[in-house]
Amino acid sequence: MRLRKASALAAGVLALSLAATACGGGGDDDTISVGIKYDQPGLGLKTPDGDFVGFDVDVATYIAGELGYEPDQIDFVESPSGDRETMLDRGDVDFIVASYSITDERKEQVDFAGPYFVAHQDLLIRDGETVPNEEGIADLTLCSVGGSTSAANLAEQYPGAGLEELGTYSECLTGLENGTVDALTTDDSILAGYAAQEQNQGKFALAGLSLSDEYYGVGVPKGETERRDDINAAITKMVEDGDWQAAVDEHFGPANYEVEPAPEITETS
């Protein structure tokens, strides 16, 4: 009688274990969840018909392919700047490719692969207007996204400048267009994408400043070193086979934005 009870208990434990395995790990083993931006033209944009386009999307798709996933097995998840660390920690996504600048502060919470791209913080202003020099920034009302390195850099370097922190760069762009802010500040890659959009051509221009160096990395949950190494290998292959440059030409060429060569991978430990 005791043996039968023990066998039944073991069977129950095994069933629960199998169920937990099937439900755990952030979802179906046949798909992979990747965090991207939904509102950054040129980098990560969700189109009205539900497609995803941009340089980061191409990088993410290439990486997922090297990890064994077809494009239709990728679940793209919107990853706002202020939520990225939390999303990785909770297991909402497997990795994030979303203009995610590598910083020491962020590396305390997540690990990075890469970098795969280098950008520089600049200002987007109304076409025909100018910013005389960096000192003139302190006299401007600027807009950026809360939780972004751009907002943090500005607050540190120009504490006297007026800064509005909104949820998306698209909201900042609306403020720039209607005159409630003087400039949108973030990475020049993002600004170039907005300026190149058909509906924005002739309205905005980059100020041509270089306020910081931003090395974009692929965020992975803390401690997932094997996943990081696999992604580093995928980035290296993407650069070597020419797909990286092809993606650069496709998404940044129309904006006449001069992209630096692919940076050396540094996030290896």
C-alpha positions as a LaTeX table, in Angstrom:
\begin{tabular}{lrrr}
\hline
Residue & $x$ (\AA) & $y$ (\AA) & $z$ (\AA) \\
\hline
Met1 & 0.00 & 0.00 & 0.00 \\
Arg2 & 2.81 & 2.37 & 0.87 \\
Leu3 & 4.58 & 1.55 & $-2.40$ \\
Arg4 & 1.46 & 2.39 & $-4.39$ \\
Lys5 & 1.10 & 5.72 & $-2.55$ \\
Ala6 & 4.76 & 6.54 & $-3.17$ \\
Ser7 & 4.40 & 5.70 & $-6.85$ \\
Ala8 & 1.33 & 7.89 & $-7.16$ \\
Leu9 & 3.13 & 10.73 & $-5.41$ \\
Ala10 & 6.16 & 10.40 & $-7.69$ \\
Ala11 & 3.92 & 10.41 & $-10.74$ \\
Gly12 & 2.21 & 13.55 & $-9.49$ \\
Val13 & 5.52 & 15.30 & $-8.88$ \\
Leu14 & 6.72 & 14.30 & $-12.37$ \\
Ala15 & 3.54 & 15.65 & $-13.96$ \\
Leu16 & 3.87 & 18.95 & $-12.13$ \\
Ser17 & 7.53 & 19.15 & $-13.12$ \\
Leu18 & 6.72 & 18.59 & $-16.78$ \\
Ala19 & 3.95 & 21.18 & $-16.65$ \\
Ala20 & 6.27 & 23.70 & $-15.06$ \\
Thr21 & 8.88 & 23.03 & $-17.72$ \\
Ala22 & 6.34 & 23.54 & $-20.46$ \\
Cys23 & 5.10 & 26.81 & $-18.96$ \\
Gly24 & 8.40 & 28.23 & $-17.71$ \\
Gly25 & 11.26 & 30.13 & $-19.33$ \\
Gly26 & 9.19 & 33.01 & $-20.70$ \\
Gly27 & 7.06 & 31.04 & $-23.20$ \\
Asp28 & 7.03 & 28.52 & $-26.05$ \\
Asp29 & 10.40 & 26.94 & $-26.88$ \\
Asp30 & 9.44 & 27.29 & $-30.56$ \\
Thr31 & 9.52 & 31.10 & $-30.32$ \\
Ile32 & 11.88 & 33.72 & $-28.97$ \\
Ser33 & 10.86 & 37.06 & $-27.44$ \\
Val34 & 12.96 & 40.05 & $-28.44$ \\
Gly35 & 12.61 & 43.57 & $-27.07$ \\
Ile36 & 12.72 & 46.42 & $-29.59$ \\
Lys37 & 11.46 & 49.98 & $-29.86$ \\
Tyr38 & 8.18 & 50.56 & $-31.66$ \\
Asp39 & 8.57 & 54.29 & $-32.33$ \\
Gln40 & 12.11 & 54.89 & $-33.60$ \\
Pro41 & 12.23 & 55.33 & $-37.39$ \\
Gly42 & 15.41 & 53.87 & $-38.83$ \\
Leu43 & 16.00 & 51.69 & $-35.77$ \\
Gly44 & 12.83 & 50.06 & $-34.51$ \\
Leu45 & 9.40 & 50.99 & $-35.83$ \\
Lys46 & 6.04 & 49.22 & $-35.84$ \\
Thr47 & 4.27 & 50.13 & $-39.05$ \\
Pro48 & 0.50 & 50.71 & $-39.31$ \\
Asp49 & 0.08 & 47.26 & $-40.88$ \\
Gly50 & 1.87 & 45.60 & $-37.96$ \\
Asp51 & 5.28 & 44.97 & $-39.52$ \\
Phe52 & 8.56 & 45.83 & $-37.77$ \\
Val53 & 11.31 & 47.67 & $-39.63$ \\
Gly54 & 14.65 & 49.29 & $-38.82$ \\
Phe55 & 18.32 & 48.61 & $-38.25$ \\
Asp56 & 17.78 & 47.20 & $-34.74$ \\
Val57 & 15.03 & 44.96 & $-36.11$ \\
Asp58 & 17.43 & 43.60 & $-38.75$ \\
Val59 & 20.13 & 43.02 & $-36.11$ \\
Ala60 & 17.64 & 41.26 & $-33.83$ \\
Thr61 & 16.34 & 39.10 & $-36.69$ \\
Tyr62 & 19.87 & 38.11 & $-37.71$ \\
Ile63 & 20.80 & 37.20 & $-34.12$ \\
Ala64 & 17.62 & 35.17 & $-33.65$ \\
Gly65 & 18.40 & 33.34 & $-36.90$ \\
Glu66 & 21.85 & 32.42 & $-35.63$ \\
Leu67 & 20.20 & 31.13 & $-32.45$ \\
Gly68 & 18.00 & 28.85 & $-34.54$ \\
Tyr69 & 14.79 & 30.85 & $-35.01$ \\
Glu70 & 13.04 & 31.74 & $-38.23$ \\
Pro71 & 11.57 & 35.26 & $-38.62$ \\
Asp72 & 8.04 & 33.97 & $-38.00$ \\
Gln73 & 9.22 & 32.50 & $-34.67$ \\
Ile74 & 10.26 & 35.92 & $-33.30$ \\
Asp75 & 7.89 & 37.71 & $-30.95$ \\
Phe76 & 8.85 & 41.40 & $-30.98$ \\
Val77 & 7.96 & 43.08 & $-27.68$ \\
Glu78 & 7.90 & 46.84 & $-27.15$ \\
Ser79 & 10.66 & 47.83 & $-24.74$ \\
Pro80 & 10.45 & 51.46 & $-23.55$ \\
Ser81 & 13.74 & 52.94 & $-22.33$ \\
Gly82 & 12.75 & 53.04 & $-18.66$ \\
Asp83 & 11.48 & 49.43 & $-18.61$ \\
Arg84 & 14.31 & 47.50 & $-20.26$ \\
Glu85 & 16.14 & 46.32 & $-17.13$ \\
Thr86 & 12.88 & 45.25 & $-15.49$ \\
Met87 & 11.75 & 43.36 & $-18.60$ \\
Leu88 & 14.99 & 41.37 & $-18.70$ \\
Asp89 & 14.90 & 40.69 & $-14.99$ \\
Arg90 & 11.29 & 39.42 & $-15.13$ \\
Gly91 & 11.97 & 37.25 & $-18.17$ \\
Asp92 & 9.50 & 39.16 & $-20.36$ \\
Val93 & 12.03 & 38.97 & $-23.21$ \\
Asp94 & 15.02 & 36.80 & $-24.06$ \\
Phe95 & 17.16 & 39.71 & $-25.22$ \\
Ile96 & 16.76 & 43.38 & $-26.13$ \\
Val97 & 17.97 & 45.24 & $-29.23$ \\
Ala98 & 16.61 & 48.75 & $-28.72$ \\
Ser99 & 19.24 & 51.52 & $-29.04$ \\
Tyr100 & 20.36 & 50.21 & $-25.63$ \\
Ser101 & 23.51 & 52.12 & $-24.63$ \\
Ile102 & 26.02 & 50.14 & $-22.58$ \\
Thr103 & 26.70 & 51.87 & $-19.25$ \\
Asp104 & 28.35 & 50.76 & $-16.00$ \\
Glu105 & 25.15 & 51.48 & $-14.11$ \\
Arg106 & 23.07 & 49.25 & $-16.37$ \\
Lys107 & 25.69 & 46.50 & $-16.25$ \\
Glu108 & 24.98 & 46.16 & $-12.53$ \\
Gln109 & 21.49 & 44.91 & $-13.46$ \\
Val110 & 21.87 & 43.23 & $-16.87$ \\
Asp111 & 24.57 & 41.81 & $-19.11$ \\
Phe112 & 25.34 & 43.06 & $-22.61$ \\
Ala113 & 26.60 & 41.55 & $-25.82$ \\
Gly114 & 28.32 & 43.77 & $-28.35$ \\
Pro115 & 28.47 & 46.63 & $-28.94$ \\
Tyr116 & 27.09 & 46.44 & $-32.47$ \\
Phe117 & 26.77 & 50.18 & $-33.21$ \\
Val118 & 28.13 & 53.54 & $-32.03$ \\
Ala119 & 26.09 & 56.74 & $-32.03$ \\
His120 & 26.54 & 60.23 & $-30.59$ \\
Gln121 & 24.08 & 62.37 & $-28.67$ \\
Asp122 & 22.90 & 65.39 & $-30.67$ \\
Leu123 & 19.97 & 67.79 & $-30.91$ \\
Leu124 & 17.14 & 67.81 & $-33.43$ \\
Ile125 & 16.00 & 71.38 & $-34.10$ \\
Arg126 & 13.54 & 73.05 & $-36.44$ \\
Asp127 & 14.97 & 73.50 & $-39.92$ \\
Gly128 & 16.51 & 76.94 & $-40.35$ \\
Glu129 & 17.27 & 77.40 & $-36.66$ \\
Thr130 & 20.73 & 77.03 & $-35.13$ \\
Val131 & 22.46 & 76.22 & $-31.87$ \\
Pro132 & 25.58 & 78.47 & $-31.82$ \\
Asn133 & 27.64 & 76.15 & $-29.61$ \\
Glu134 & 27.31 & 73.67 & $-26.79$ \\
Glu135 & 27.15 & 76.49 & $-24.22$ \\
Gly136 & 23.92 & 77.64 & $-25.87$ \\
Ile137 & 22.22 & 74.41 & $-24.82$ \\
Ala138 & 21.73 & 75.77 & $-21.30$ \\
Asp139 & 19.35 & 78.40 & $-22.69$ \\
Leu140 & 17.11 & 75.90 & $-24.45$ \\
Thr141 & 14.03 & 73.94 & $-23.46$ \\
Leu142 & 14.80 & 70.37 & $-24.44$ \\
Cys143 & 12.86 & 67.14 & $-24.59$ \\
Ser144 & 13.99 & 63.55 & $-24.18$ \\
Val145 & 12.65 & 60.22 & $-22.94$ \\
Gly146 & 12.66 & 59.39 & $-19.25$ \\
Gly147 & 15.10 & 56.60 & $-18.39$ \\
Ser148 & 17.31 & 57.26 & $-21.42$ \\
Thr149 & 21.03 & 57.95 & $-21.23$ \\
Ser150 & 20.40 & 61.14 & $-23.20$ \\
Ala151 & 18.23 & 62.58 & $-20.45$ \\
Ala152 & 20.76 & 61.57 & $-17.80$ \\
Asn153 & 23.67 & 63.06 & $-19.78$ \\
Leu154 & 21.87 & 66.33 & $-20.28$ \\
Ala155 & 20.91 & 66.68 & $-16.63$ \\
Glu156 & 24.52 & 66.08 & $-15.62$ \\
Gln157 & 26.27 & 68.24 & $-18.21$ \\
Tyr158 & 23.76 & 71.09 & $-18.49$ \\
Pro159 & 21.87 & 71.30 & $-15.18$ \\
Gly160 & 20.54 & 74.76 & $-16.05$ \\
Ala161 & 18.80 & 73.62 & $-19.23$ \\
Gly162 & 15.07 & 73.05 & $-19.18$ \\
Leu163 & 14.35 & 69.37 & $-19.73$ \\
Glu164 & 11.01 & 67.71 & $-20.34$ \\
Glu165 & 11.08 & 63.92 & $-19.97$ \\
Leu166 & 8.26 & 62.20 & $-21.84$ \\
Gly167 & 7.39 & 58.60 & $-22.59$ \\
Thr168 & 8.42 & 58.46 & $-26.25$ \\
Tyr169 & 10.50 & 60.45 & $-28.72$ \\
Ser170 & 7.42 & 60.81 & $-30.90$ \\
Glu171 & 5.83 & 62.90 & $-28.14$ \\
Cys172 & 8.97 & 65.05 & $-28.03$ \\
Leu173 & 8.82 & 65.48 & $-31.80$ \\
Thr174 & 5.27 & 66.79 & $-31.51$ \\
Gly175 & 6.47 & 69.34 & $-28.95$ \\
Leu176 & 9.28 & 70.40 & $-31.26$ \\
Glu177 & 6.90 & 70.83 & $-34.17$ \\
Asn178 & 4.38 & 72.91 & $-32.24$ \\
Gly179 & 7.04 & 75.02 & $-30.52$ \\
Thr180 & 6.63 & 73.96 & $-26.91$ \\
Val181 & 10.26 & 72.76 & $-26.84$ \\
Asp182 & 13.34 & 74.06 & $-28.67$ \\
Ala183 & 15.00 & 70.75 & $-29.41$ \\
Leu184 & 14.74 & 66.99 & $-29.07$ \\
Thr185 & 17.90 & 65.41 & $-27.70$ \\
Thr186 & 18.95 & 61.81 & $-28.08$ \\
Asp187 & 21.31 & 59.72 & $-30.22$ \\
Asp188 & 21.98 & 61.07 & $-33.71$ \\
Ser189 & 20.93 & 57.72 & $-35.19$ \\
Ile190 & 17.44 & 58.15 & $-33.75$ \\
Leu191 & 17.24 & 61.81 & $-34.75$ \\
Ala192 & 18.34 & 60.99 & $-38.31$ \\
Gly193 & 15.55 & 58.44 & $-38.56$ \\
Tyr194 & 12.92 & 61.00 & $-37.59$ \\
Ala195 & 14.33 & 63.69 & $-39.88$ \\
Ala196 & 14.34 & 61.25 & $-42.83$ \\
Gln197 & 10.67 & 60.31 & $-42.52$ \\
Glu198 & 8.71 & 61.50 & $-45.52$ \\
Gln199 & 6.30 & 63.58 & $-43.43$ \\
Asn200 & 9.19 & 65.29 & $-41.63$ \\
Gln201 & 11.50 & 66.11 & $-44.54$ \\
Gly202 & 12.29 & 69.82 & $-44.60$ \\
Lys203 & 10.93 & 70.36 & $-41.09$ \\
Phe204 & 13.86 & 69.36 & $-38.88$ \\
Ala205 & 17.65 & 69.16 & $-38.92$ \\
Leu206 & 20.41 & 67.80 & $-36.72$ \\
Ala207 & 22.43 & 70.46 & $-34.89$ \\
Gly208 & 25.67 & 68.58 & $-35.63$ \\
Leu209 & 26.87 & 68.30 & $-32.03$ \\
Ser210 & 28.54 & 65.29 & $-30.44$ \\
Leu211 & 27.62 & 65.42 & $-26.77$ \\
Ser212 & 28.47 & 61.80 & $-25.94$ \\
Asp213 & 29.48 & 58.43 & $-27.39$ \\
Glu214 & 26.75 & 55.82 & $-27.17$ \\
Tyr215 & 27.71 & 52.19 & $-27.73$ \\
Tyr216 & 24.63 & 50.10 & $-28.44$ \\
Gly217 & 24.61 & 46.65 & $-26.88$ \\
Val218 & 22.23 & 43.71 & $-26.85$ \\
Gly219 & 20.79 & 43.36 & $-23.36$ \\
Val220 & 20.47 & 39.88 & $-21.84$ \\
Pro221 & 19.41 & 38.82 & $-18.34$ \\
Lys222 & 22.16 & 39.05 & $-15.74$ \\
Gly223 & 24.32 & 35.94 & $-15.64$ \\
Glu224 & 23.31 & 34.51 & $-19.03$ \\
Thr225 & 26.89 & 34.40 & $-20.28$ \\
Glu226 & 26.30 & 31.59 & $-22.78$ \\
Arg227 & 23.53 & 33.58 & $-24.46$ \\
Arg228 & 25.79 & 36.65 & $-24.47$ \\
Asp229 & 28.61 & 34.72 & $-26.14$ \\
Asp230 & 26.25 & 33.31 & $-28.78$ \\
Ile231 & 24.99 & 36.80 & $-29.58$ \\
Asn232 & 28.54 & 38.14 & $-29.82$ \\
Ala233 & 29.29 & 35.41 & $-32.36$ \\
Ala234 & 26.17 & 36.35 & $-34.33$ \\
Ile235 & 27.11 & 40.05 & $-34.40$ \\
Thr236 & 30.62 & 39.18 & $-35.58$ \\
Lys237 & 29.23 & 37.02 & $-38.38$ \\
Met238 & 26.72 & 39.70 & $-39.41$ \\
Val239 & 29.54 & 42.22 & $-39.82$ \\
Glu240 & 31.87 & 39.81 & $-41.62$ \\
Asp241 & 29.30 & 38.63 & $-44.18$ \\
Gly242 & 28.21 & 42.18 & $-45.10$ \\
Asp243 & 24.66 & 42.04 & $-43.73$ \\
Trp244 & 25.49 & 44.66 & $-41.08$ \\
Gln245 & 26.60 & 47.19 & $-43.71$ \\
Ala246 & 23.62 & 46.35 & $-45.90$ \\
Ala247 & 21.27 & 47.13 & $-43.02$ \\
Val248 & 23.12 & 50.40 & $-42.33$ \\
Asp249 & 22.80 & 51.45 & $-45.98$ \\
Glu250 & 19.11 & 50.58 & $-46.12$ \\
His251 & 17.98 & 52.33 & $-42.96$ \\
Phe252 & 20.38 & 55.27 & $-42.60$ \\
Gly253 & 21.34 & 55.98 & $-46.21$ \\
Pro254 & 18.22 & 58.06 & $-47.01$ \\
Ala255 & 19.04 & 60.42 & $-44.09$ \\
Asn256 & 22.62 & 61.05 & $-45.29$ \\
Tyr257 & 23.69 & 60.02 & $-41.81$ \\
Glu258 & 27.35 & 59.06 & $-41.64$ \\
Val259 & 27.60 & 55.85 & $-39.65$ \\
Glu260 & 30.87 & 54.83 & $-38.04$ \\
Pro261 & 32.27 & 51.36 & $-38.82$ \\
Ala262 & 31.07 & 48.48 & $-36.65$ \\
Pro263 & 32.76 & 48.81 & $-33.25$ \\
Glu264 & 34.95 & 46.17 & $-31.67$ \\
Ile265 & 33.09 & 43.77 & $-29.40$ \\
Thr266 & 34.08 & 44.43 & $-25.80$ \\
Glu267 & 31.36 & 42.76 & $-23.71$ \\
Thr268 & 32.93 & 39.35 & $-23.23$ \\
Ser269 & 33.07 & 38.94 & $-19.46$ \\
\hline
\end{tabular}
